[in-house]
PDB file of C-alpha atoms (C1' of nucleotides) in Angstrom:
ATOM      1  CA  MET A  17     139.181 144.900  77.321  1.00  0.00           C
ATOM      2  CA  ALA A  18     135.671 146.020  76.461  1.00  0.00           C
ATOM      3  CA  LYS A  19     133.912 148.091  79.042  1.00  0.00           C
ATOM      4  CA  GLN A  20     132.066 145.972  81.578  1.00  0.00           C
ATOM      5  CA  TYR A  21     129.051 146.767  83.704  1.00  0.00           C
ATOM      6  CA  TRP A  22     128.128 145.994  87.296  1.00  0.00           C
ATOM      7  CA  LEU A  23     125.454 146.621  89.867  1.00  0.00           C
ATOM      8  CA  PHE A  24     126.378 147.538  93.448  1.00  0.00           C
ATOM      9  CA  LYS A  25     123.775 147.268  96.180  1.00  0.00           C
ATOM     10  CA  SER A  26     123.646 149.486  99.199  1.00  0.00           C
ATOM     11  CA  GLU A  27     121.104 150.088 101.884  1.00  0.00           C
ATOM     12  CA  PRO A  28     120.475 153.822 101.588  1.00  0.00           C
ATOM     13  CA  GLU A  29     120.323 154.211 105.366  1.00  0.00           C
ATOM     14  CA  ALA A  30     123.868 152.892 105.507  1.00  0.00           C
ATOM     15  CA  TYR A  31     125.177 154.630 102.405  1.00  0.00           C
ATOM     16  CA  SER A  32     123.061 156.291  99.731  1.00  0.00           C
ATOM     17  CA  ILE A  33     123.777 157.900  96.389  1.00  0.00           C
ATOM     18  CA  ASP A  34     123.268 161.268  98.064  1.00  0.00           C
ATOM     19  CA  ASP A  35     126.015 160.387 100.537  1.00  0.00           C
ATOM     20  CA  LEU A  36     128.254 159.641  97.576  1.00  0.00           C
ATOM     21  CA  ALA A  37     127.298 162.958  95.977  1.00  0.00           C
ATOM     22  CA  LYS A  38     128.580 164.771  99.080  1.00  0.00           C
ATOM     23  CA  GLU A  39     131.997 163.077  99.100  1.00  0.00           C
ATOM     24  CA  PRO A  40     135.048 165.055  98.000  1.00  0.00           C
ATOM     25  CA  GLY A  41     135.336 164.441  94.272  1.00  0.00           C
ATOM     26  CA  GLN A  42     132.066 162.468  94.527  1.00  0.00           C
ATOM     27  CA  THR A  43     134.310 159.435  94.934  1.00  0.00           C
ATOM     28  CA  CYS A  44     134.239 156.688  97.565  1.00  0.00           C
ATOM     29  CA  HIS A  45     135.777 153.371  98.553  1.00  0.00           C
ATOM     30  CA  TRP A  46     133.323 150.508  98.097  1.00  0.00           C
ATOM     31  CA  ASP A  47     134.402 148.887 101.342  1.00  0.00           C
ATOM     32  CA  GLY A  48     132.817 146.383 103.692  1.00  0.00           C
ATOM     33  CA  ILE A  49     132.095 143.647 101.145  1.00  0.00           C
ATOM     34  CA  ARG A  50     132.410 140.363 103.045  1.00  0.00           C
ATOM     35  CA  ASN A  51     131.289 137.755 100.574  1.00  0.00           C
ATOM     36  CA  TYR A  52     133.806 135.684  98.647  1.00  0.00           C
ATOM     37  CA  GLN A  53     132.050 135.748  95.311  1.00  0.00           C
ATOM     38  CA  ALA A  54     131.701 139.525  95.468  1.00  0.00           C
ATOM     39  CA  ARG A  55     135.301 139.769  96.671  1.00  0.00           C
ATOM     40  CA  ASN A  56     136.538 137.841  93.639  1.00  0.00           C
ATOM     41  CA  THR A  57     134.652 140.188  91.362  1.00  0.00           C
ATOM     42  CA  LEU A  58     136.081 143.256  93.102  1.00  0.00           C
ATOM     43  CA  ARG A  59     139.612 141.878  93.128  1.00  0.00           C
ATOM     44  CA  ASP A  60     139.844 140.239  89.713  1.00  0.00           C
ATOM     45  CA  LYS A  61     137.202 141.399  87.302  1.00  0.00           C
ATOM     46  CA  ILE A  62     136.316 145.043  87.777  1.00  0.00           C
ATOM     47  CA  LYS A  63     138.513 147.439  85.797  1.00  0.00           C
ATOM     48  CA  VAL A  64     139.004 151.199  85.705  1.00  0.00           C
ATOM     49  CA  GLY A  65     136.395 152.730  83.425  1.00  0.00           C
ATOM     50  CA  ASP A  66     133.746 150.059  84.044  1.00  0.00           C
ATOM     51  CA  GLY A  67     130.210 151.257  84.629  1.00  0.00           C
ATOM     52  CA  VAL A  68     128.343 150.727  87.894  1.00  0.00           C
ATOM     53  CA  LEU A  69     124.619 150.915  88.571  1.00  0.00           C
ATOM     54  CA  PHE A  70     124.025 152.192  92.119  1.00  0.00           C
ATOM     55  CA  TYR A  71     121.116 150.252  93.645  1.00  0.00           C
ATOM     56  CA  HIS A  72     119.237 151.055  96.832  1.00  0.00           C
ATOM     57  CA  SER A  73     118.083 147.889  98.605  1.00  0.00           C
ATOM     58  CA  VAL A  74     115.718 147.194 101.519  1.00  0.00           C
ATOM     59  CA  LYS A  75     114.270 150.678 101.878  1.00  0.00           C
ATOM     60  CA  LYS A  76     111.562 151.749  99.482  1.00  0.00           C
ATOM     61  CA  PRO A  77     111.682 152.586  96.738  1.00  0.00           C
ATOM     62  CA  MET A  78     114.104 149.784  96.000  1.00  0.00           C
ATOM     63  CA  ALA A  79     115.652 151.009  92.795  1.00  0.00           C
ATOM     64  CA  VAL A  80     118.639 151.760  90.644  1.00  0.00           C
ATOM     65  CA  VAL A  81     119.230 155.412  91.422  1.00  0.00           C
ATOM     66  CA  GLY A  82     122.242 156.397  89.357  1.00  0.00           C
ATOM     67  CA  VAL A  83     125.404 155.579  87.526  1.00  0.00           C
ATOM     68  CA  CYS A  84     129.042 155.522  88.648  1.00  0.00           C
ATOM     69  CA  GLU A  85     132.383 154.800  87.085  1.00  0.00           C
ATOM     70  CA  VAL A  86     135.211 152.719  88.498  1.00  0.00           C
ATOM     71  CA  VAL A  87     138.223 154.974  89.132  1.00  0.00           C
ATOM     72  CA  ARG A  88     140.464 152.519  90.977  1.00  0.00           C
ATOM     73  CA  GLU A  89     140.508 148.747  90.651  1.00  0.00           C
ATOM     74  CA  GLY A  90     140.723 146.108  93.340  1.00  0.00           C
ATOM     75  CA  TYR A  91     143.001 146.779  96.304  1.00  0.00           C
ATOM     76  CA  PRO A  92     142.865 145.648  99.945  1.00  0.00           C
ATOM     77  CA  ASP A  93     139.941 146.955 101.984  1.00  0.00           C
ATOM     78  CA  HIS A  94     141.583 148.742 104.938  1.00  0.00           C
ATOM     79  CA  THR A  95     138.539 148.311 107.189  1.00  0.00           C
ATOM     80  CA  GLN A  96     139.332 144.595 107.640  1.00  0.00           C
ATOM     81  CA  PHE A  97     142.380 145.563 109.755  1.00  0.00           C
ATOM     82  CA  ASP A  98     140.642 148.256 111.788  1.00  0.00           C
ATOM     83  CA  ALA A  99     139.562 146.848 115.139  1.00  0.00           C
ATOM     84  CA  ASN A 100     137.125 149.739 115.517  1.00  0.00           C
ATOM     85  CA  SER A 101     135.385 149.040 112.250  1.00  0.00           C
ATOM     86  CA  LYS A 102     132.282 146.942 112.063  1.00  0.00           C
ATOM     87  CA  TYR A 103     133.930 145.299 109.071  1.00  0.00           C
ATOM     88  CA  TYR A 104     136.972 144.258 111.130  1.00  0.00           C
ATOM     89  CA  ASP A 105     138.117 140.729 110.344  1.00  0.00           C
ATOM     90  CA  PRO A 106     140.692 139.494 112.871  1.00  0.00           C
ATOM     91  CA  LYS A 107     141.388 136.438 110.739  1.00  0.00           C
ATOM     92  CA  SER A 108     142.594 138.423 107.764  1.00  0.00           C
ATOM     93  CA  ASP A 109     146.380 138.455 107.335  1.00  0.00           C
ATOM     94  CA  PRO A 110     147.855 141.852 106.322  1.00  0.00           C
ATOM     95  CA  ASP A 111     150.365 139.988 104.143  1.00  0.00           C
ATOM     96  CA  ASP A 112     147.548 138.194 102.374  1.00  0.00           C
ATOM     97  CA  PRO A 113     144.427 140.335 102.702  1.00  0.00           C
ATOM     98  CA  ARG A 114     141.167 138.536 102.501  1.00  0.00           C
ATOM     99  CA  TRP A 115     138.923 141.435 101.408  1.00  0.00           C
ATOM    100  CA  TYR A 116     139.175 143.880  98.526  1.00  0.00           C
ATOM    101  CA  MET A 117     137.443 147.043  97.397  1.00  0.00           C
ATOM    102  CA  VAL A 118     137.340 149.407  94.426  1.00  0.00           C
ATOM    103  CA  ASP A 119     136.821 153.159  94.225  1.00  0.00           C
ATOM    104  CA  ILE A 120     133.894 154.589  92.312  1.00  0.00           C
ATOM    105  CA  LYS A 121     132.986 158.092  91.215  1.00  0.00           C
ATOM    106  CA  LEU A 122     129.481 159.386  90.697  1.00  0.00           C
ATOM    107  CA  VAL A 123     128.656 160.035  87.053  1.00  0.00           C
ATOM    108  CA  GLU A 124     124.997 160.939  87.363  1.00  0.00           C
ATOM    109  CA  LYS A 125     122.064 160.535  89.657  1.00  0.00           C
ATOM    110  CA  PHE A 126     119.018 159.509  87.642  1.00  0.00           C
ATOM    111  CA  LEU A 127     116.196 161.990  87.104  1.00  0.00           C
ATOM    112  CA  ARG A 128     114.009 159.339  88.652  1.00  0.00           C
ATOM    113  CA  PRO A 129     114.701 155.984  90.323  1.00  0.00           C
ATOM    114  CA  VAL A 130     114.302 152.881  88.176  1.00  0.00           C
ATOM    115  CA  THR A 131     112.455 150.712  90.650  1.00  0.00           C
ATOM    116  CA  LEU A 132     112.759 146.986  91.173  1.00  0.00           C
ATOM    117  CA  GLU A 133     109.065 146.767  90.402  1.00  0.00           C
ATOM    118  CA  GLU A 134     109.592 148.457  87.061  1.00  0.00           C
ATOM    119  CA  ILE A 135     112.599 146.277  86.262  1.00  0.00           C
ATOM    120  CA  LYS A 136     110.467 143.197  86.865  1.00  0.00           C
ATOM    121  CA  GLU A 137     107.844 144.540  84.467  1.00  0.00           C
ATOM    122  CA  THR A 138     110.314 145.299  81.689  1.00  0.00           C
ATOM    123  CA  GLU A 139     110.746 142.415  79.300  1.00  0.00           C
ATOM    124  CA  ALA A 140     114.283 143.383  78.303  1.00  0.00           C
ATOM    125  CA  LEU A 141     115.283 143.109  81.960  1.00  0.00           C
ATOM    126  CA  PHE A 142     113.647 139.794  82.882  1.00  0.00           C
ATOM    127  CA  ASP A 143     117.006 138.040  82.931  1.00  0.00           C
ATOM    128  CA  MET A 144     118.748 140.548  85.149  1.00  0.00           C
ATOM    129  CA  PHE A 145     120.684 138.973  87.971  1.00  0.00           C
ATOM    130  CA  LEU A 146     118.724 141.185  90.336  1.00  0.00           C
ATOM    131  CA  CYS A 147     115.462 139.461  89.357  1.00  0.00           C
ATOM    132  CA  ARG A 148     116.680 135.968  90.082  1.00  0.00           C
ATOM    133  CA  LYS A 149     115.259 134.320  93.111  1.00  0.00           C
ATOM    134  CA  GLY A 150     117.569 134.532  96.066  1.00  0.00           C
ATOM    135  CA  ALA A 151     120.076 136.755  94.251  1.00  0.00           C
ATOM    136  CA  ARG A 152     121.608 138.312  97.319  1.00  0.00           C
ATOM    137  CA  LEU A 153     124.945 139.059  95.763  1.00  0.00           C
ATOM    138  CA  SER A 154     125.800 142.691  96.473  1.00  0.00           C
ATOM    139  CA  VAL A 155     128.226 143.072  93.565  1.00  0.00           C
ATOM    140  CA  GLN A 156     126.810 141.566  90.407  1.00  0.00           C
ATOM    141  CA  PRO A 157     127.354 141.675  86.636  1.00  0.00           C
ATOM    142  CA  VAL A 158     125.073 143.592  84.281  1.00  0.00           C
ATOM    143  CA  THR A 159     125.010 143.103  80.497  1.00  0.00           C
ATOM    144  CA  ALA A 160     125.583 145.935  78.037  1.00  0.00           C
ATOM    145  CA  SER A 161     121.974 145.767  76.869  1.00  0.00           C
ATOM    146  CA  GLU A 162     120.593 145.828  80.430  1.00  0.00           C
ATOM    147  CA  TRP A 163     122.831 148.806  81.118  1.00  0.00           C
ATOM    148  CA  LYS A 164     121.430 150.692  78.134  1.00  0.00           C
ATOM    149  CA  VAL A 165     117.829 149.972  79.022  1.00  0.00           C
ATOM    150  CA  ILE A 166     118.225 151.012  82.663  1.00  0.00           C
ATOM    151  CA  ARG A 167     120.009 154.230  81.732  1.00  0.00           C
ATOM    152  CA  ARG A 168     117.338 155.102  79.239  1.00  0.00           C
ATOM    153  CA  LEU A 169     114.617 154.542  81.846  1.00  0.00           C
ATOM    154  CA  GLY A 170     116.528 156.630  84.381  1.00  0.00           C
ATOM    155  CA  LYS A 171     116.862 159.529  81.987  1.00  0.00           C
ATOM    156  CA  ARG A 172     113.178 159.706  81.289  1.00  0.00           C
ATOM    157  CA  LYS A 173     111.677 162.746  82.964  1.00  0.00           C
ATOM    158  CA  PRO A 174     109.579 162.111  86.069  1.00  0.00           C
ATOM    159  CA  GLU A 175     105.848 162.094  85.427  1.00  0.00           C
TER     160      GLU A 175
ATOM    161  C1'  DG B  22     108.155 141.577 111.284  1.00  0.00           C
ATOM    162  C1'  DC B  23     108.481 137.374 108.735  1.00  0.00           C
ATOM    163  C1'  DC B  24     110.945 134.007 106.560  1.00  0.00           C
ATOM    164  C1'  DA B  25     113.109 131.780 102.391  1.00  0.00           C
ATOM    165  C1'  DA B  26     117.350 131.468 100.426  1.00  0.00           C
ATOM    166  C1'  DC B  27     121.929 131.477 100.995  1.00  0.00           C
ATOM    167  C1'  DG B  28     126.693 131.616 102.989  1.00  0.00           C
ATOM    168  C1'  DT B  29     129.776 130.494 106.745  1.00  0.00           C
ATOM    169  C1'  DT B  30     131.377 128.011 110.725  1.00  0.00           C
ATOM    170  C1'  DG B  31     132.852 124.328 113.364  1.00  0.00           C
ATOM    171  C1'  DG B  32     132.334 119.641 115.334  1.00  0.00           C
ATOM    172  C1'  DC B  33     132.901 115.160 113.951  1.00  0.00           C
TER     173       DC B  33
ATOM    174  C1'  DG C   2     134.682 116.404 103.664  1.00  0.00           C
ATOM    175  C1'  DC C   3     130.060 116.317 105.467  1.00  0.00           C
ATOM    176  C1'  DC C   4     126.366 118.696 107.330  1.00  0.00           C
ATOM    177  C1'  DA C   5     123.736 120.830 111.241  1.00  0.00           C
ATOM    178  C1'  DA C   6     123.493 125.093 113.326  1.00  0.00           C
ATOM    179  C1'  DC C   7     123.696 129.675 112.946  1.00  0.00           C
ATOM    180  C1'  DG C   8     123.835 134.360 110.909  1.00  0.00           C
ATOM    181  C1'  DT C   9     122.640 137.490 107.177  1.00  0.00           C
ATOM    182  C1'  DT C  10     120.309 139.344 103.238  1.00  0.00           C
ATOM    183  C1'  DG C  11     116.623 141.448 101.339  1.00  0.00           C
ATOM    184  C1'  DG C  12     111.959 141.145  99.200  1.00  0.00           C
ATOM    185  C1'  DC C  13     107.346 140.794 100.745  1.00  0.00           C
TER     186       DC C  13
END
DNA sequence: GCCAACGTTGGC
DNA sequence: GCCAACGTTGGC
């Protein structure tokens, strides 16, 4: 299958790209996703080798801050069975897990963040899922052309 | 801090 | 299966 592209949102105060950069192997589990549409994407669609845009939400600057690669495809999110986790889901059956995650590895942190503001001003990115009204989905598809444009913007040297 | 837009839950 | 109530997300 052709390489696919995705955008993962995270609030940087919960988990930022710098946190990922400090992980052993710069790899992490993308756990804690508790939305069925996002779950289906994690479980069924995302494949090893796919590209991921790492997006910081809520805290300014809201922006795509780097690029990751999927290193392990959908498997059950262990935090759903951990009563001490804030992602604990007592209704999930271990024999039929409700929630899934993937593992991603940092490829590069951008030289500069590609802000939401800038994305909204870039014609080639007008149709991005991120720009749609009420697009709260935290795991969303990105097209190959959007991917290229964002990467190019991120590689541009800071002013 | 506000609130619109969604998603989920649970009573009926 | 409907839908009101509630909770959350996330930009402003």
